[in-house]
mmCIF file of C-alpha atoms in Angstrom:
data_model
loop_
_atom_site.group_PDB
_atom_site.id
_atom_site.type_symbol
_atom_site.label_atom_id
_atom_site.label_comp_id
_atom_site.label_asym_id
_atom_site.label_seq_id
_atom_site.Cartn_x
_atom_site.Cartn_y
_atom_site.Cartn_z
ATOM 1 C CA UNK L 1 11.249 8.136 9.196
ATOM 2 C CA UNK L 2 14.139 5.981 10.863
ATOM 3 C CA UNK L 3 16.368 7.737 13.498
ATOM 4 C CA UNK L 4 19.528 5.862 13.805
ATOM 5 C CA UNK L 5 19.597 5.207 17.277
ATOM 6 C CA UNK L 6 16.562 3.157 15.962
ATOM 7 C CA UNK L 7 16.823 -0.627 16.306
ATOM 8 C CA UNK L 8 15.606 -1.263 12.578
ATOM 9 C CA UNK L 9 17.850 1.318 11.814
ATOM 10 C CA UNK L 10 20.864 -1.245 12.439
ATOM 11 C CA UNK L 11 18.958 -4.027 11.608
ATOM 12 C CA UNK L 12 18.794 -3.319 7.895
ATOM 13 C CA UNK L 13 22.559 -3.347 7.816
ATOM 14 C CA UNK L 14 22.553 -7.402 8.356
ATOM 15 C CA UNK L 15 20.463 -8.149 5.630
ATOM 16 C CA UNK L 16 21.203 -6.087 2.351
ATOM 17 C CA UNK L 17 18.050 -7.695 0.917
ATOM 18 C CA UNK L 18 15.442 -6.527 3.480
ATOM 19 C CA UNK L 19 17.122 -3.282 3.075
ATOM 20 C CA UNK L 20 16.860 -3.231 -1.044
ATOM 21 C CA UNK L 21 13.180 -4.726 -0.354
ATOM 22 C CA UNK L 22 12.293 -1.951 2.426
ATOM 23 C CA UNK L 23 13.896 1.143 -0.076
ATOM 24 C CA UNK L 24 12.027 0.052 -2.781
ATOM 25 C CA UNK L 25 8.710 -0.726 -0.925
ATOM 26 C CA UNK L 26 8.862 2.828 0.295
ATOM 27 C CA UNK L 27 9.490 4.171 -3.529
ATOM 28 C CA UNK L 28 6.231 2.682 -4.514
ATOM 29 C CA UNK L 29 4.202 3.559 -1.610
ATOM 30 C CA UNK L 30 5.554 7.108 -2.601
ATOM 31 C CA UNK L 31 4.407 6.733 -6.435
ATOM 32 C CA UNK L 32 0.904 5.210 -5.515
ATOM 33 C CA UNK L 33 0.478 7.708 -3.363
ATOM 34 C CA UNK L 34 1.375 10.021 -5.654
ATOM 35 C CA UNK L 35 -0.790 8.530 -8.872
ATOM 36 C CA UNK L 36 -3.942 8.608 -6.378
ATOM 37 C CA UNK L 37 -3.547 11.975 -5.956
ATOM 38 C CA UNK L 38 -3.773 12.347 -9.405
ATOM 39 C CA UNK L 39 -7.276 11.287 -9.616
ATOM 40 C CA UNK L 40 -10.647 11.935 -8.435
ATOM 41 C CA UNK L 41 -11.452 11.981 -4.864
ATOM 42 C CA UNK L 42 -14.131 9.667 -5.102
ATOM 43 C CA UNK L 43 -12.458 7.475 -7.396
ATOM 44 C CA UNK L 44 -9.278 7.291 -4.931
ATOM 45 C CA UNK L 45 -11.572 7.156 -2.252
ATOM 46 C CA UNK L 46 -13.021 3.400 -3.418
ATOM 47 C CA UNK L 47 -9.989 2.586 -4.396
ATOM 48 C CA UNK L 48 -8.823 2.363 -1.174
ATOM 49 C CA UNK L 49 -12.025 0.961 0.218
ATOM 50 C CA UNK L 50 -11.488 -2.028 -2.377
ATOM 51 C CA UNK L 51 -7.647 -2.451 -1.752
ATOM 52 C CA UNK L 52 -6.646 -1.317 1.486
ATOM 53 C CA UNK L 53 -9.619 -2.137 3.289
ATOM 54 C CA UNK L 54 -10.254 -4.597 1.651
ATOM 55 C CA UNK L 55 -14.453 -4.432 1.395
ATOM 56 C CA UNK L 56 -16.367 -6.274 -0.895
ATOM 57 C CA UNK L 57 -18.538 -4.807 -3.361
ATOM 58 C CA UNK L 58 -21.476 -5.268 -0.877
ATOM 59 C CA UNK L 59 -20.071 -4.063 1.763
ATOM 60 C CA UNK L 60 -19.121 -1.019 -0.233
ATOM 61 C CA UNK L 61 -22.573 -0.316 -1.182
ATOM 62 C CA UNK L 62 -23.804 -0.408 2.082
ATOM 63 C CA UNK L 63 -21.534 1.540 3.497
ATOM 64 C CA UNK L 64 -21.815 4.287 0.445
ATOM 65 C CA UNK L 65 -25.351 3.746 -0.348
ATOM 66 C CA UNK L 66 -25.154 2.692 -3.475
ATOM 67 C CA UNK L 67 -26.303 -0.168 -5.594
ATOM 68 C CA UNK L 68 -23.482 -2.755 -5.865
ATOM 69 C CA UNK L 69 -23.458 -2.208 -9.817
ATOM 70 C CA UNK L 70 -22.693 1.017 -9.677
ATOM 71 C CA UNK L 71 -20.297 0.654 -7.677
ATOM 72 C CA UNK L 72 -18.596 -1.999 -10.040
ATOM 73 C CA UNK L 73 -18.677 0.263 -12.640
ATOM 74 C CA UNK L 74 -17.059 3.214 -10.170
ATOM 75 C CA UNK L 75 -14.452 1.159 -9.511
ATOM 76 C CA UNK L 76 -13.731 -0.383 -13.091
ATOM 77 C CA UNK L 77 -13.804 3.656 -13.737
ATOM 78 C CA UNK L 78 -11.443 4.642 -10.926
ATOM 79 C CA UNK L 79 -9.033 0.878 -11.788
ATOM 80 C CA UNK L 80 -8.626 2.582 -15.401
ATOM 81 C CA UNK L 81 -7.732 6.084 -14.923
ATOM 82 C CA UNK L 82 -5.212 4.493 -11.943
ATOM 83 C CA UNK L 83 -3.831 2.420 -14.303
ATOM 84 C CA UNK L 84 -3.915 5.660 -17.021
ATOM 85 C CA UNK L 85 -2.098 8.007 -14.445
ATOM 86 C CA UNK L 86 0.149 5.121 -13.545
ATOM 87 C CA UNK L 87 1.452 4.718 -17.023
ATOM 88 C CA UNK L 88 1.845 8.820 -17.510
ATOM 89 C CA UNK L 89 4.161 8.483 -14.980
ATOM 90 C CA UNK L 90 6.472 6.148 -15.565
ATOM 91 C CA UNK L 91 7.024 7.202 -19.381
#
């Protein structure tokens, strides 16, 4: 949230672009958020591990405790029900 006494607030007046950019940036924050919600915890969970975070598969494993091939397949898994949930949306 922006108040308007807020510098950016003002800022995104000079530039119509960064403002178009910033509005829709925020839209699909809003609609991933959303679409992970719509799956399973765990799957959203390494989904966020892989993308946000930005861990490797090895890293994942150790951290979970899992070998890294199942957690390839987890995440091929959790990439297609995304991408499932994604497309239910927008239709």
């Amino acid at each position: 949230m922006i108040s308007i006494n807020d510098d950016r607030f003002w800022n995104n007046f000079t530039n119509d672009h960064d403002m178009e950019s910033n509005v829709l940036t925020i839209e699909m924050n809003k609609e991933i958020a959303l679409t992970l919600n719509c799956i399973q915890e765990n799957y959203k969970q390494l989904l966020l591990l892989k993308y946000e975070l930005e861990l490797s598969y090895k890293e994942m494993a150790l951290l979970l405790g899992m070998k890294e091939e199942t957690i390839r397949t987890y995440l091929f898994r959790a990439r297609k029900d995304f991408q499932k949930k994604w497309r239910n949306l927008h239709e």
